[in-house]
């Protein structure tokens, strides 16, 4: 994806979260939550409904200001960044990009334009450049289109570049959200329930896509309820309930954890053993 | 069974129409029925008028209902997808075969160029006013139509521009051409000063604050006599000059007309380029979803501020020209009604559409002028047109359209297709 990034070195920490707490006036959506993500891995964050997973993403991306705790981003080859207090757009500039649980595309813009918006934080042209269209601006604009199209091709939406985002089928919209996030050149990609509402075929495509993204050197943290997908994809799983981390480890270990089974009682993790 | 249902629905419509006509008769009772004769001190009851009002509103309502139903049925049968397909095909045909578009543009161009020589000075003057609103509409279109920021105090920046020329000329004898950029800059400065604290607010609050700001500027101009000469205003503002040339009135107006045409072309040029740029895309995206925008790395406040300041810049420029055209300004020219009309132009034209805004400005300004013959009813007709437009074409004259790209398989180069 990015030629200028040093190759991912496994075991080097990319993101460290310590004691993260988010208090919504009495409800502790996050309660001293810890998490560590290594470079080049696919990590999953799972937990029952209302466990605080989306809240964690919102804190990480600067949409909520956490009550307590630290979020540290160790950029390969750069200075460590403390994410607390950064505005959402600054977080994205640092290299964290996300998708949303309830799809938030720009419905009345085309597929291509949606992805081009993702390039915004990596480009610079301003009003005067837009009016005068100097060579630099034109070059930049061409580059935006080229890069965006490249990503759209990879995501498999090349036939619909000029289609309005709202006209896409559901699964394609979810993939377009990933494409848009990829356009910001992230180091860590945060996916909030990317398979929600997808049919089995679309889920398979997603599985493949996520693997491909990882192979290109990105690290991924995904929230997901589809246990089959989580178990097959992730290198490391964090389980949370009521804002607390109740377990973590590689998939087989987590699957056997009695606490996890208790939290998920009635959900399909038990069946997926087969 | 189905027959019975249609009759039932029709009867419900009739009942609705009856209620509506009763309501209208009640509403218009004081103006349509009662007529006081102050000399003879008698009241004339014109009951026949009430019957007309009742009948007319009854029939109009019924007809409107039927039309809406017809439209619904048609929409259902030819689904939205295919409609879009049809427009797309039409646009493609237009871009592949640009002859009709060019012919249309050529006709409009010839008409615009010959206008002051064909029509009277009076007509030219009206046209200048209309063109001024085109510029104002295009300016506000950046703020409201493209970036989606509801600005109800736009006229304040217009006033800033007008007063900056009037006052600079009064005190320092500054000429028009020098005042034009200054007015634009001052408009922009005020836009930034107001925008900075205010643009954190969401939709409705922003509307209220800008509304208040517009009124504050007007009240300052009205009450600060030493500064702005208060309600009596400033007169004897010189018309735009041409290298100090003395011009007879008629020539001066023709000159001003062409100046306005130039400004309109310039504005269209700038707005078009802005819309089709990195910053323009960010404005559209902000209108669509602010949170997603921020997550994509767009600085919300800064991007909004740019749109707001640019809109204010254009209002400032239009203000300078307004002062030069009327040669007299006072605060009464900058009431909320002006902001409302400019906003109407943007909404009526279709949010974000340049051609739509130009058409809407011409219609909204020229229509009342040429309806003067019906003096008493012209505002009524004007209002009715607005209401009908919003009922039957809420997306405005020209709907929102996005640029499409053609990607060449090799280098992924782009070209404009729509
Ligand atoms: N802005 C907010 N204000 C108050 N409470 C909130 C807010 N956002 C989330 N919560 C609460 O925090 C808790 C965790 O919510 P969150 O959305 O993070 O759950 P989740 O793990 O993403 O669940 P799901 O799997 O259903 O998406 C819930 O009890 C929710 O009601
Ligand atoms: Mg959630």
mmCIF file of C-alpha atoms and ligand atoms in Angstrom, chain A residues 22-25 27-30 45-58 64 101 192-193 223 225 240 242-243, ligand 1:
data_model
loop_
_atom_site.group_PDB
_atom_site.id
_atom_site.type_symbol
_atom_site.label_atom_id
_atom_site.label_comp_id
_atom_site.label_asym_id
_atom_site.label_seq_id
_atom_site.Cartn_x
_atom_site.Cartn_y
_atom_site.Cartn_z
ATOM 1 C CA UNK A 22 -15.428 6.415 29.941
ATOM 2 C CA UNK A 23 -18.069 7.535 32.389
ATOM 3 C CA UNK A 24 -21.409 8.625 30.952
ATOM 4 C CA UNK A 25 -22.707 10.229 34.131
ATOM 5 C CA UNK A 27 -22.788 4.398 33.320
ATOM 6 C CA UNK A 28 -19.220 3.265 32.974
ATOM 7 C CA UNK A 29 -19.165 2.252 29.323
ATOM 8 C CA UNK A 30 -15.440 1.640 29.683
ATOM 9 C CA UNK A 45 -12.620 -6.965 20.038
ATOM 10 C CA UNK A 46 -15.674 -8.950 20.979
ATOM 11 C CA UNK A 47 -18.306 -8.800 23.665
ATOM 12 C CA UNK A 48 -22.063 -8.857 24.181
ATOM 13 C CA UNK A 49 -24.264 -5.978 23.059
ATOM 14 C CA UNK A 50 -23.659 -2.827 25.038
ATOM 15 C CA UNK A 51 -20.290 -4.028 26.303
ATOM 16 C CA UNK A 52 -18.645 -0.774 25.271
ATOM 17 C CA UNK A 53 -16.886 -1.769 22.072
ATOM 18 C CA UNK A 54 -18.106 1.124 19.942
ATOM 19 C CA UNK A 55 -17.464 3.478 22.831
ATOM 20 C CA UNK A 56 -13.866 2.281 22.816
ATOM 21 C CA UNK A 57 -13.546 3.151 19.121
ATOM 22 C CA UNK A 58 -15.101 6.529 19.738
ATOM 23 C CA UNK A 64 -15.424 11.044 22.915
ATOM 24 C CA UNK A 101 -21.234 0.313 12.878
ATOM 25 C CA UNK A 192 -16.792 -1.658 13.628
ATOM 26 C CA UNK A 193 -18.846 -4.768 12.789
ATOM 27 C CA UNK A 223 -15.278 -5.429 16.344
ATOM 28 C CA UNK A 225 -20.275 -10.508 16.293
ATOM 29 C CA UNK A 240 -14.994 -7.244 27.002
ATOM 30 C CA UNK A 242 -19.577 -4.137 30.952
ATOM 31 C CA UNK A 243 -16.633 -2.028 29.892
HETATM 32 N N1 LIG C 1 -23.051 8.998 24.141
HETATM 33 C C1 LIG C 1 -23.462 8.142 25.112
HETATM 34 N N2 LIG C 1 -24.097 8.631 26.208
HETATM 35 C C2 LIG C 1 -24.516 7.798 27.182
HETATM 36 N N3 LIG C 1 -24.345 6.476 27.160
HETATM 37 C C3 LIG C 1 -23.724 5.920 26.104
HETATM 38 C C4 LIG C 1 -23.253 6.737 25.025
HETATM 39 N N4 LIG C 1 -22.678 5.932 24.103
HETATM 40 C C5 LIG C 1 -22.797 4.681 24.581
HETATM 41 N N5 LIG C 1 -23.416 4.674 25.787
HETATM 42 C C6 LIG C 1 -23.668 3.499 26.620
HETATM 43 O O1 LIG C 1 -22.469 2.796 26.757
HETATM 44 C C7 LIG C 1 -22.687 1.411 26.747
HETATM 45 C C8 LIG C 1 -21.821 0.751 25.703
HETATM 46 O O2 LIG C 1 -22.286 1.092 24.393
HETATM 47 P P1 LIG C 1 -21.529 0.670 23.065
HETATM 48 O O3 LIG C 1 -22.248 1.286 21.946
HETATM 49 O O4 LIG C 1 -20.103 1.012 23.204
HETATM 50 O O5 LIG C 1 -21.748 -0.897 23.052
HETATM 51 P P2 LIG C 1 -21.246 -1.949 21.974
HETATM 52 O O6 LIG C 1 -20.340 -2.862 22.680
HETATM 53 O O7 LIG C 1 -20.722 -1.264 20.769
HETATM 54 O O8 LIG C 1 -22.589 -2.708 21.647
HETATM 55 P P3 LIG C 1 -23.108 -3.300 20.252
HETATM 56 O O9 LIG C 1 -22.511 -4.641 20.128
HETATM 57 O O10 LIG C 1 -24.575 -3.364 20.439
HETATM 58 O O11 LIG C 1 -22.689 -2.367 19.182
HETATM 59 C C9 LIG C 1 -24.163 1.202 26.501
HETATM 60 O O12 LIG C 1 -24.787 0.957 27.744
HETATM 61 C C10 LIG C 1 -24.621 2.511 25.956
HETATM 62 O O13 LIG C 1 -25.943 2.768 26.320
#
